[in-house]
Tab-separated table of C-alpha atoms in Angstrom:
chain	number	residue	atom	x	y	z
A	8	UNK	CA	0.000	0.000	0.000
A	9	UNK	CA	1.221	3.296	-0.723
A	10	UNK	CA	-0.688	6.130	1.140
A	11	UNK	CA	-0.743	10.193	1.309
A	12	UNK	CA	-1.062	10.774	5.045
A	13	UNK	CA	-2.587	14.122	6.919
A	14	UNK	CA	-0.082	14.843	9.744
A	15	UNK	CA	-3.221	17.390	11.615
A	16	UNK	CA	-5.465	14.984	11.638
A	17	UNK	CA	-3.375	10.912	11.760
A	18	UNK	CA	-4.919	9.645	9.708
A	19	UNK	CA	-4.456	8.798	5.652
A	20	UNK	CA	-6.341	10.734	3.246
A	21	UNK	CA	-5.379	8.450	0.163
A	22	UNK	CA	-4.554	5.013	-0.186
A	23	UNK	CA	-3.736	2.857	-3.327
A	24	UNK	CA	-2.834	-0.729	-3.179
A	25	UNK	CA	0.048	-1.780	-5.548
A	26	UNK	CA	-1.538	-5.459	-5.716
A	27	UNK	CA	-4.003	-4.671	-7.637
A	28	UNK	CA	-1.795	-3.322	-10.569
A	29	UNK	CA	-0.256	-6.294	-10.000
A	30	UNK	CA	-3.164	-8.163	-10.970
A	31	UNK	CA	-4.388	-6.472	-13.747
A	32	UNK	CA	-0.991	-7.009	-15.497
A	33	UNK	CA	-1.489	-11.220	-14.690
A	34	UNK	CA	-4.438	-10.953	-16.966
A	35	UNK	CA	-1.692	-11.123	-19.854
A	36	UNK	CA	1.093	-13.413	-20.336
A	37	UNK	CA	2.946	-13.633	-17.216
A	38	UNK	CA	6.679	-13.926	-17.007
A	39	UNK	CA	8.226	-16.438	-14.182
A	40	UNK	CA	9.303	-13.354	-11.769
A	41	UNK	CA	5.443	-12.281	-11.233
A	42	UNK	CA	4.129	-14.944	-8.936
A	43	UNK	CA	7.590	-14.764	-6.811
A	44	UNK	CA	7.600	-10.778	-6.825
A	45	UNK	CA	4.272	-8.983	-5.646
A	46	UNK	CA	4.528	-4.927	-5.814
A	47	UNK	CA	5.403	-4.462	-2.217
A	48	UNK	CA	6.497	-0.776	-2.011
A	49	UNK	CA	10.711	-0.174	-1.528
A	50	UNK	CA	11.349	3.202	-1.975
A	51	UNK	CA	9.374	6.459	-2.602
A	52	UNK	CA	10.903	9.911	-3.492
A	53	UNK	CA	9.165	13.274	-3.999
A	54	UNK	CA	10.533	15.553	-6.781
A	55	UNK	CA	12.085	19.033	-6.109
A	56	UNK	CA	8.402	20.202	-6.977
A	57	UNK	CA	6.491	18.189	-4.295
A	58	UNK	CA	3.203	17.155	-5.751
A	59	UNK	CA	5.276	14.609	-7.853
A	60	UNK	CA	6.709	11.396	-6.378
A	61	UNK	CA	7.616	7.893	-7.039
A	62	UNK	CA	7.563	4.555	-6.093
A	63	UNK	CA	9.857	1.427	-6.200
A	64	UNK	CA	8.662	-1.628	-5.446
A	65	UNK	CA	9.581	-5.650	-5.357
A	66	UNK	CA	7.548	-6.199	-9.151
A	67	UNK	CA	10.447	-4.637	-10.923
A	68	UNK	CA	7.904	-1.687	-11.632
A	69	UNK	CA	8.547	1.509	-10.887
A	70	UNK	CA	5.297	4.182	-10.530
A	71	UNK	CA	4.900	7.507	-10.715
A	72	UNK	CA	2.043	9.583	-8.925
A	73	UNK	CA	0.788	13.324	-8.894
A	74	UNK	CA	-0.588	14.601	-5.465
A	75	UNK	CA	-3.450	16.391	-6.581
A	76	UNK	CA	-4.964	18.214	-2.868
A	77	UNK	CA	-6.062	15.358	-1.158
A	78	UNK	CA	-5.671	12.982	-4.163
A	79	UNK	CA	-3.280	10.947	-5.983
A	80	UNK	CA	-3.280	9.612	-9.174
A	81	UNK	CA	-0.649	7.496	-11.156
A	82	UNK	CA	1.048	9.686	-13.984
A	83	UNK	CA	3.172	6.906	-15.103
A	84	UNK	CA	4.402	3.079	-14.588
A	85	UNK	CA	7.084	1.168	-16.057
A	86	UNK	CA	9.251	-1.770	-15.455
A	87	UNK	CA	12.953	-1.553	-16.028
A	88	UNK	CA	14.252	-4.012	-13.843
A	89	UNK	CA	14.504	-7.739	-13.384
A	90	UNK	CA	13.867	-8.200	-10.033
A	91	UNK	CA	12.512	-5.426	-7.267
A	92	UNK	CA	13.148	-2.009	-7.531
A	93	UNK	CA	15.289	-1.180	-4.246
A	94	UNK	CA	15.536	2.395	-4.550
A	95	UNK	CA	14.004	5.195	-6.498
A	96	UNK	CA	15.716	8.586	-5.956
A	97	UNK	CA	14.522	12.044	-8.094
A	98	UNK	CA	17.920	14.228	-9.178
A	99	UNK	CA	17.069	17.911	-7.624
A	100	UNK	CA	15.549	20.087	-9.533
A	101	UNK	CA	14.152	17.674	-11.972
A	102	UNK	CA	12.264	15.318	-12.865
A	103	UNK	CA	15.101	12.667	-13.696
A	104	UNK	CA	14.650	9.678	-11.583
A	105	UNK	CA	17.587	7.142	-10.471
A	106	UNK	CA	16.264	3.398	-9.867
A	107	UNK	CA	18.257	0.894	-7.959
A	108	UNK	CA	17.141	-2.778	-8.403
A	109	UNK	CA	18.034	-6.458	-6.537
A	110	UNK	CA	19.329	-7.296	-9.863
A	111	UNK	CA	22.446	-5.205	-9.941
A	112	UNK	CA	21.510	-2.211	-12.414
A	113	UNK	CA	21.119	1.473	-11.658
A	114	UNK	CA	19.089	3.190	-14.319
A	115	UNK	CA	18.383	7.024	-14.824
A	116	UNK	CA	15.055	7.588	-16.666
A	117	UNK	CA	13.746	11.161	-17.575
A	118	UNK	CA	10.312	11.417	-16.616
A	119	UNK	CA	10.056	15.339	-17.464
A	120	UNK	CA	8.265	14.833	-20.554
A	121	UNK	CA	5.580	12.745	-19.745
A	122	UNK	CA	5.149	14.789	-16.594
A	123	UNK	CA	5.114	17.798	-18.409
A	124	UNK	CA	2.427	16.354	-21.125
A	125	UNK	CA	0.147	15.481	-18.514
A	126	UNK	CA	0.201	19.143	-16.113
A	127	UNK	CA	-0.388	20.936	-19.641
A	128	UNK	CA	-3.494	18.811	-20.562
A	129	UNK	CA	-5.466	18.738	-17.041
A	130	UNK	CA	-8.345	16.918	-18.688
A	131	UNK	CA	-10.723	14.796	-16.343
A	132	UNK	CA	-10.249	11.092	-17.541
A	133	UNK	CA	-12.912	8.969	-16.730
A	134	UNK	CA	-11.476	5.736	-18.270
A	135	UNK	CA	-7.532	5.338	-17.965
A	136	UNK	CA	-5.605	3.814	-20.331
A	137	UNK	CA	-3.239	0.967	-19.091
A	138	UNK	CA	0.127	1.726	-19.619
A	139	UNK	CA	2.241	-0.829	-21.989
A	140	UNK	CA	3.386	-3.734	-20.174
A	141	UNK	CA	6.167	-6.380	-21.032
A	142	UNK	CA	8.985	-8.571	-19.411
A	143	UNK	CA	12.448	-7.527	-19.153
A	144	UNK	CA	15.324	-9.535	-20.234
A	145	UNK	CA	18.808	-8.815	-18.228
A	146	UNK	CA	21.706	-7.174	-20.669
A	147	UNK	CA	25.179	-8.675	-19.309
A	148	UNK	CA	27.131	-5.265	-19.771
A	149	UNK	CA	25.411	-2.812	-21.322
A	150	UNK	CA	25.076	0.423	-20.352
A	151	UNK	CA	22.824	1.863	-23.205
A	152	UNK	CA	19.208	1.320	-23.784
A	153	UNK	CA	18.467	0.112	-27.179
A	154	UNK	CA	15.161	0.868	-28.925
A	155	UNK	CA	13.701	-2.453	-28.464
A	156	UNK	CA	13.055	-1.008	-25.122
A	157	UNK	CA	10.236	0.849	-25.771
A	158	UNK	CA	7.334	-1.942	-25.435
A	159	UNK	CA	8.896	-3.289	-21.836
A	160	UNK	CA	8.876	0.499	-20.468
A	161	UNK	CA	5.945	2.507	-22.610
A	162	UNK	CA	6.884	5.622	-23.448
A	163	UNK	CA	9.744	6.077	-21.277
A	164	UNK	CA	13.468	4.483	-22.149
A	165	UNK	CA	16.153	4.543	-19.628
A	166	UNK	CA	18.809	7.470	-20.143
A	167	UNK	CA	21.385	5.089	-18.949
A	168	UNK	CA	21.473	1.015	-17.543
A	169	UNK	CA	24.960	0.693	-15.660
A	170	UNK	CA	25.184	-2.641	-14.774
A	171	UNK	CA	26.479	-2.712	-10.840
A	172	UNK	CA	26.692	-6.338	-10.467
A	173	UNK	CA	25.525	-6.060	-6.341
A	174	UNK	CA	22.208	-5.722	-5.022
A	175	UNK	CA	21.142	-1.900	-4.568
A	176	UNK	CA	20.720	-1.039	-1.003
A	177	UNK	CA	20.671	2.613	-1.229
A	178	UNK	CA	21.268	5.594	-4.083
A	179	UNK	CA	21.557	9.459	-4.343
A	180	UNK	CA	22.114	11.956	-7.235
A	181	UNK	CA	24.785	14.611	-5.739
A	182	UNK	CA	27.194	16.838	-6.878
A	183	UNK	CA	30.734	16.659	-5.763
A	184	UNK	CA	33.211	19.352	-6.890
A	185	UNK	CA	30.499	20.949	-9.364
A	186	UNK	CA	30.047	17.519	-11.069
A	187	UNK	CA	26.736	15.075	-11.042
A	188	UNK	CA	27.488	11.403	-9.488
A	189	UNK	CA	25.441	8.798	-8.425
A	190	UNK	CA	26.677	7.699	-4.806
A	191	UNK	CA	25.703	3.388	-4.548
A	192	UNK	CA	26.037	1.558	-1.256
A	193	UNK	CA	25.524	-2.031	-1.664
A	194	UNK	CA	26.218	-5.084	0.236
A	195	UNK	CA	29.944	-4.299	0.761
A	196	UNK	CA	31.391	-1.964	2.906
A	197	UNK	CA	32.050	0.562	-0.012
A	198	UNK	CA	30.488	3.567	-1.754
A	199	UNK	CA	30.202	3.445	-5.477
A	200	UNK	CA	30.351	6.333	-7.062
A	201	UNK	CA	29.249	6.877	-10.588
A	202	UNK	CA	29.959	10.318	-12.652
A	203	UNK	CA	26.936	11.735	-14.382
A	204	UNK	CA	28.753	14.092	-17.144
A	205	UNK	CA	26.092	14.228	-19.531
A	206	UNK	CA	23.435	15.281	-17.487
């Protein structure tokens, strides 16, 4: 469950349950992972704009939700990772989300457009469309997304797939001496750090 809590009055004033995505996307083929791997909630993190925020969770999937007053509503889902999403983490001042999985892989995805899309056209939906589902297949190595990509994630690819080889236990987007890195603590005693130049 993922849930939007009023701190004045205790009590939650939104709720969603991440099972039930879960199994709307059994209705189709299934891959192996999906019986093992229900969408038990990791990680959230709230963009630099705070209505906007995501979740990780133990499907592989990660979702993205706009806080609408006492509402939310999912913008955005997509899976990118083989096993659970560990860690979600939004860069500052953007909408460009880091995702740290059980399988080993970091990913940076930019969400701004589809955010953006969806703010500019605040039509009332009364029927929403599913997003594109698929299964994801690991890629020993590779650290660029390739356009076969597009049907397992929808209309978002992954800006960059660095293959960490540990399980994620914790990410950040920071700059150190005026340059982007991604700071990864696995299950070793040492930080990772990955330089972001290009972004």
């Amino acid at each position: 469950m993922v849930m939007l809590w009023s701190l004045q009055k205790a009590r939650p004033l939104w709720i969603t349950n991440l099972q039930e995505d879960e199994t709307e996307e059994m209705e189709g083929p299934q891959s192996p992972g999906q019986l093992l791997n229900p969408a038990l909630a990791h990680s959230l993190s709230v963009a630099s704009c705070g209505n906007i925020f995501s979740c990780g969770a133990e499907d592989g999937k990660v979702r993205i939700f706009r806080v609408m007053g006492v509402k939310c509503e999912q913008e955005l889902g997509f899976k990118g990772h083989t096993l659970g999403v560990s860690q979600v983490c939004f860069l500052p001042e953007s909408y460009l989300l880091l995702t740290g999985g059980n399988d080993g892989r970091i990913m940076l995805w930019d969400a701004n457009s589809e955010v953006e899309k969806k703010q500019k056209s605040p039509t009332k939906r009364t029927h929403r469309k599913k997003p594109k589902r698929g299964t994801c297949t690991k890629q020993g190595g590779n650290t660029n997304a390739s356009v076969t990509d597009e049907e397992e994630h929808g209309n978002i690819l992954p800006k960059l797939n660095i293959e960490h080889g540990e399980k994620v236990n914790w990410l950040l987007g920071t700059k150190i001496k005026g340059h982007q890195n991604i700071l990864v603590a696995d299950q070793t005693s040492c930080i990772s750090v990955y330089p972001l130049n290009e972004f």
